[in-house]
XYZ file of C-alpha atoms in Angstrom:
379
model
C 31.775 125.451 -34.254
C 35.501 124.386 -34.527
C 36.299 123.291 -38.087
C 39.221 121.463 -39.693
C 39.772 121.909 -43.468
C 42.088 119.356 -44.987
C 43.813 120.070 -48.383
C 43.864 122.915 -50.625
C 44.149 122.741 -54.424
C 42.489 125.806 -55.678
C 41.829 128.292 -53.172
C 38.316 126.950 -52.221
C 39.051 125.923 -48.715
C 40.747 129.414 -48.211
C 37.624 131.236 -49.275
C 35.322 128.765 -47.333
C 37.591 129.540 -44.081
C 37.183 133.237 -44.719
C 33.344 132.976 -44.659
C 33.189 130.790 -41.706
C 35.487 133.047 -39.793
C 33.231 135.917 -40.728
C 30.284 133.974 -39.163
C 32.328 133.504 -35.957
C 33.672 130.147 -36.296
C 37.291 128.652 -35.266
C 38.771 127.363 -38.658
C 42.283 125.384 -39.023
C 43.351 124.657 -42.718
C 46.011 121.945 -43.084
C 47.562 121.147 -46.483
C 50.808 121.213 -48.848
C 49.699 124.362 -50.721
C 49.526 122.435 -53.983
C 52.862 122.457 -55.199
C 53.887 125.524 -57.332
C 50.532 127.162 -56.540
C 51.563 128.117 -53.034
C 48.196 128.535 -51.414
C 48.355 129.747 -47.922
C 47.612 127.094 -45.011
C 47.631 127.239 -41.348
C 49.578 124.099 -40.840
C 51.748 122.956 -43.705
C 52.727 119.447 -44.684
C 54.477 120.707 -47.841
C 57.520 118.524 -48.758
C 59.711 121.516 -48.047
C 62.703 119.518 -47.473
C 62.605 117.634 -50.594
C 62.186 120.615 -52.615
C 64.958 122.790 -50.905
C 67.598 120.136 -51.157
C 69.207 119.905 -54.477
C 70.460 116.254 -53.332
C 67.062 115.106 -52.140
C 65.234 116.490 -55.400
C 67.721 114.738 -57.639
C 67.536 111.533 -55.547
C 63.762 111.700 -55.623
C 63.723 111.781 -59.313
C 65.803 108.684 -59.421
C 63.993 106.655 -56.551
C 60.507 107.782 -58.360
C 61.644 106.482 -61.716
C 63.396 103.382 -60.548
C 61.747 102.292 -57.478
C 58.417 103.996 -57.720
C 59.187 105.747 -54.162
C 58.284 109.395 -54.160
C 59.774 111.161 -51.275
C 57.667 114.005 -51.404
C 54.781 111.710 -50.604
C 56.638 110.267 -47.672
C 57.449 113.689 -46.282
C 53.958 115.068 -46.669
C 52.650 111.808 -44.859
C 55.356 112.215 -42.156
C 54.336 115.983 -41.388
C 50.948 115.073 -41.294
C 51.536 112.620 -38.701
C 53.488 114.510 -36.597
C 50.535 117.241 -36.829
C 47.858 114.534 -35.650
C 47.993 115.286 -31.766
C 47.055 118.861 -32.725
C 44.207 117.944 -34.978
C 41.688 116.805 -32.464
C 38.383 117.766 -30.990
C 37.068 119.488 -34.088
C 33.278 119.519 -34.571
C 33.627 118.985 -38.213
C 36.477 117.712 -40.394
C 36.328 118.314 -44.325
C 38.550 116.682 -46.734
C 38.991 118.402 -49.934
C 39.567 115.059 -51.860
C 39.949 111.444 -50.981
C 43.979 112.068 -51.513
C 43.858 115.255 -49.464
C 47.207 114.459 -47.570
C 48.851 113.481 -50.759
C 50.619 110.453 -49.617
C 50.564 106.752 -50.165
C 46.909 105.443 -49.988
C 47.566 102.820 -47.530
C 49.382 105.315 -45.115
C 46.462 107.852 -45.616
C 43.874 105.335 -44.426
C 45.918 104.926 -41.281
C 46.229 108.587 -40.749
C 42.538 109.200 -41.718
C 41.324 106.383 -39.098
C 43.250 108.231 -36.287
C 42.033 111.647 -37.604
C 38.306 110.535 -37.704
C 38.533 108.914 -34.335
C 39.796 111.944 -32.321
C 37.037 114.417 -34.027
C 33.296 114.637 -34.666
C 31.495 114.767 -38.105
C 33.468 113.968 -41.121
C 32.793 115.153 -44.601
C 34.329 114.554 -48.087
C 34.234 117.418 -50.602
C 34.132 116.305 -54.201
C 35.329 119.613 -56.136
C 38.064 117.632 -58.544
C 39.103 114.482 -59.808
C 38.222 111.771 -57.357
C 37.240 107.995 -57.522
C 33.664 108.166 -58.307
C 33.898 111.188 -60.925
C 36.633 109.413 -62.846
C 34.713 106.123 -62.764
C 31.593 107.713 -64.287
C 33.665 109.771 -67.044
C 35.246 106.492 -68.131
C 31.727 105.371 -68.983
C 31.458 107.991 -71.740
C 27.902 108.922 -70.726
C 28.549 112.744 -70.880
C 28.614 114.723 -74.296
C 32.344 115.523 -73.241
C 34.782 115.642 -70.365
C 38.309 116.038 -69.407
C 38.721 112.379 -70.509
C 37.737 113.321 -74.026
C 41.228 113.968 -75.431
C 42.161 110.704 -74.140
C 39.279 108.725 -75.586
C 40.127 110.492 -78.911
C 43.870 109.642 -78.731
C 45.076 107.043 -76.120
C 48.545 107.943 -76.681
C 47.653 110.812 -74.393
C 47.477 108.467 -71.446
C 50.889 109.792 -69.738
C 48.772 112.962 -69.356
C 46.297 111.274 -67.369
C 48.394 109.670 -64.779
C 46.876 111.748 -62.016
C 43.465 111.335 -63.135
C 43.427 107.549 -63.867
C 45.053 106.660 -60.534
C 41.718 107.347 -58.631
C 40.531 104.094 -60.518
C 43.386 101.909 -59.398
C 42.686 99.524 -56.621
C 44.720 101.291 -54.023
C 43.018 104.505 -54.554
C 39.645 103.068 -54.929
C 40.322 101.169 -51.443
C 41.288 104.856 -50.026
C 37.863 106.127 -51.348
C 36.012 103.356 -50.055
C 37.518 103.755 -46.640
C 36.505 107.264 -46.471
C 33.141 106.801 -47.948
C 32.365 104.285 -45.153
C 33.586 106.490 -42.333
C 32.134 109.967 -43.231
C 28.862 111.635 -42.458
C 28.207 112.918 -46.012
C 29.507 114.156 -49.378
C 29.440 117.761 -50.866
C 29.853 118.806 -54.555
C 30.983 122.031 -55.326
C 29.611 122.330 -59.098
C 27.797 120.847 -61.747
C 31.017 119.149 -63.250
C 30.966 116.990 -60.117
C 27.123 116.921 -59.324
C 25.985 115.597 -62.962
C 28.397 112.529 -62.536
C 27.438 111.834 -59.114
C 23.949 111.782 -60.045
C 24.946 108.546 -62.082
C 26.207 106.829 -58.885
C 24.332 105.571 -55.722
C 25.982 108.055 -53.696
C 23.767 110.901 -52.147
C 25.456 114.347 -51.799
C 24.706 117.929 -51.030
C 25.434 120.471 -53.687
C 27.133 123.727 -52.503
C 28.599 126.125 -55.039
C 32.138 127.107 -54.707
C 32.478 130.305 -52.301
C 34.078 133.196 -53.675
C 35.380 136.104 -51.362
C 33.904 138.967 -53.259
C 34.955 141.528 -50.416
C 38.682 140.275 -51.056
C 38.343 140.312 -54.865
C 36.998 143.250 -56.225
C 35.767 144.134 -59.707
C 38.339 145.760 -61.617
C 37.621 148.625 -63.790
C 39.451 148.092 -66.923
C 38.364 150.354 -69.728
C 39.112 149.287 -73.354
C 41.367 152.126 -74.579
C 43.961 150.781 -77.009
C 44.106 146.925 -77.307
C 41.751 144.180 -75.804
C 43.952 142.043 -73.660
C 43.335 138.379 -73.873
C 44.936 136.160 -71.020
C 45.553 132.399 -71.592
C 46.845 130.737 -68.222
C 48.261 127.234 -68.579
C 48.969 124.619 -66.037
C 51.354 122.330 -67.430
C 50.107 119.250 -65.379
C 46.454 119.793 -66.903
C 46.705 121.510 -70.125
C 45.610 118.543 -72.104
C 42.607 117.931 -70.000
C 41.738 121.574 -70.041
C 41.885 121.694 -73.752
C 44.457 124.494 -73.838
C 45.270 123.334 -77.397
C 42.168 124.665 -78.856
C 42.801 128.155 -77.278
C 46.424 128.057 -78.610
C 45.033 127.357 -82.283
C 42.461 130.154 -81.733
C 44.759 132.728 -80.447
C 47.206 132.142 -83.312
C 44.438 133.081 -85.918
C 43.221 136.085 -83.702
C 46.518 137.572 -83.723
C 46.952 137.300 -87.233
C 43.499 138.715 -87.938
C 43.558 141.477 -85.293
C 47.317 142.251 -84.926
C 46.511 145.982 -83.795
C 43.377 145.212 -81.854
C 44.699 142.691 -79.411
C 47.493 141.900 -76.853
C 47.808 138.317 -75.794
C 49.425 137.242 -72.484
C 50.157 133.574 -72.079
C 51.607 132.435 -68.749
C 52.532 128.882 -67.707
C 52.474 127.047 -64.361
C 52.848 130.283 -62.046
C 52.407 130.487 -58.337
C 48.738 131.776 -57.735
C 49.612 135.293 -56.535
C 51.950 135.811 -59.823
C 49.129 134.326 -61.911
C 46.608 136.657 -60.450
C 48.761 139.724 -60.996
C 49.175 138.893 -64.572
C 45.638 138.416 -65.354
C 44.240 141.273 -63.573
C 45.017 143.737 -66.980
C 42.983 141.309 -69.062
C 39.554 141.775 -70.557
C 39.143 138.077 -71.639
C 40.367 135.056 -69.691
C 40.582 131.640 -71.418
C 40.144 129.094 -68.884
C 39.026 125.597 -70.107
C 36.958 123.975 -72.654
C 35.845 120.494 -71.437
C 33.534 121.833 -68.307
C 29.680 122.251 -68.209
C 30.347 124.664 -65.118
C 32.827 126.975 -63.969
C 36.058 125.940 -61.778
C 37.751 128.005 -59.236
C 40.007 130.049 -61.408
C 36.983 131.025 -63.762
C 34.853 132.110 -60.983
C 37.391 134.393 -59.402
C 37.926 135.906 -62.784
C 34.522 136.598 -63.328
C 34.251 138.146 -59.881
C 36.768 140.794 -61.131
C 34.523 141.314 -63.947
C 36.550 139.595 -66.619
C 34.774 137.702 -69.719
C 35.684 134.169 -69.232
C 35.728 131.355 -71.845
C 34.829 128.225 -69.514
C 32.171 125.855 -68.771
C 28.569 127.660 -69.400
C 26.795 124.898 -70.662
C 22.765 124.719 -70.918
C 22.844 122.680 -67.782
C 24.397 125.513 -66.003
C 22.110 128.082 -67.585
C 19.045 126.035 -66.577
C 20.286 125.477 -63.099
C 20.879 129.081 -62.313
C 17.833 130.230 -64.620
C 19.975 132.566 -66.607
C 18.800 134.373 -69.478
C 21.738 136.477 -70.462
C 25.428 135.413 -70.694
C 27.657 135.626 -67.772
C 30.597 133.682 -69.414
C 31.161 132.346 -72.687
C 30.763 128.480 -73.042
C 34.174 127.344 -74.533
C 34.140 124.245 -76.626
C 36.830 121.995 -78.240
C 36.493 123.665 -81.697
C 39.106 126.268 -82.968
C 36.551 127.760 -85.551
C 34.039 128.537 -82.702
C 36.483 129.808 -80.449
C 37.810 132.159 -83.259
C 34.124 133.365 -83.913
C 33.292 134.052 -80.343
C 36.513 135.876 -79.805
C 36.063 137.833 -83.050
C 32.602 138.964 -82.068
C 33.876 140.308 -78.836
C 36.849 142.159 -80.306
C 34.692 143.625 -82.962
C 31.906 144.437 -80.174
C 33.850 145.836 -77.254
C 30.756 146.997 -75.576
C 29.644 143.297 -74.951
C 32.820 142.788 -73.153
C 31.900 145.374 -70.594
C 28.343 144.106 -70.316
C 29.306 140.334 -70.006
C 31.831 141.477 -67.359
C 29.375 143.307 -65.277
C 26.822 140.639 -65.406
C 29.586 138.094 -64.527
C 30.297 139.948 -61.413
C 26.545 140.175 -60.287
C 26.164 136.361 -60.920
C 29.358 135.730 -58.597
C 27.679 138.183 -55.815
C 24.445 136.433 -56.074
C 25.335 132.540 -56.532
C 28.994 132.266 -54.970
C 29.154 134.780 -52.099
C 31.394 133.315 -49.821
C 29.557 134.035 -46.560
C 26.250 132.879 -48.102
C 28.072 129.456 -49.303
C 29.700 129.199 -45.784
C 26.221 129.406 -44.252
C 25.261 126.721 -46.639
C 28.034 124.282 -45.465
C 26.924 125.124 -41.822
C 23.449 124.099 -42.845
C 24.872 120.812 -44.265
C 27.223 119.912 -41.279
C 24.591 120.673 -38.747
C 21.945 118.313 -40.141
């Protein structure tokens, strides 16, 4: 098959491409690389001109603030439009998000209309914030979600600009256009499957693909200190509950100054981020999830103990009887207790890390997951 993947926000589409290529398919990935993360793509729509020019970058700050005109969005839309003549005759087109082109919604509708018209099957992958997900979360039907900090403190609304845009009319119209023109939806983990069950939208569940051939388990014996890594994305730190990790780490550093080494990194490019956390034994990911996101899965593939979403729904779905990750909660005392137990019982770090790797190989292997995507597309 000839497959076009549009957008990349986590390396999910890269891993899916690697699995599909291994199965003999032709795959093209087009996207911006997601800002500072700099994920690889085959055809780039990144706003390189705006970012590389000091004058344009400064001008964009002014036009965005005063006129609401984002030059980066304009450049991405323009670059995608220029690529459209190349993006034809694909058997499958998959969008990673309704906002996959990352330009203005009305323009995206026009671009998607042309893209859909010159290709065959079309799918939307729901693997992050999107209109139906945010709509359900706003109803407060889940025990907690990425919106919990906002519900508890409306003054945090400024941190939810990206999230809440999906329920605005222009982005809802964009989603509705896509939903009425695609052949199906796919969700990547339980944090999206659970909310989608509360909608009238049918969807296929295919877990995130992880390239376990490229991402090797790291032999990292505990000799001197236990290394704890806390990666922070400044755009989403509130939604991930980083403040709870920061509070817990302050206490842990005080209680175990000679036993732990704490590494904190903020908004690094993907490759730099990975290099830093490779030496870690424990990785702190997020507290508001039921299932693991992409960063957590890659860390688990390396044999790390990851504090992330690992709720009872997750354990039940995968029929787990032993921990493969630590279920992180928005509770500093709880996090301190869980970290303290691991520090005082280092053998448990090794055991959980090994189970984490085995779990990824069984449930997230990139070629197995690529085969499941093919099954969905071919139905």
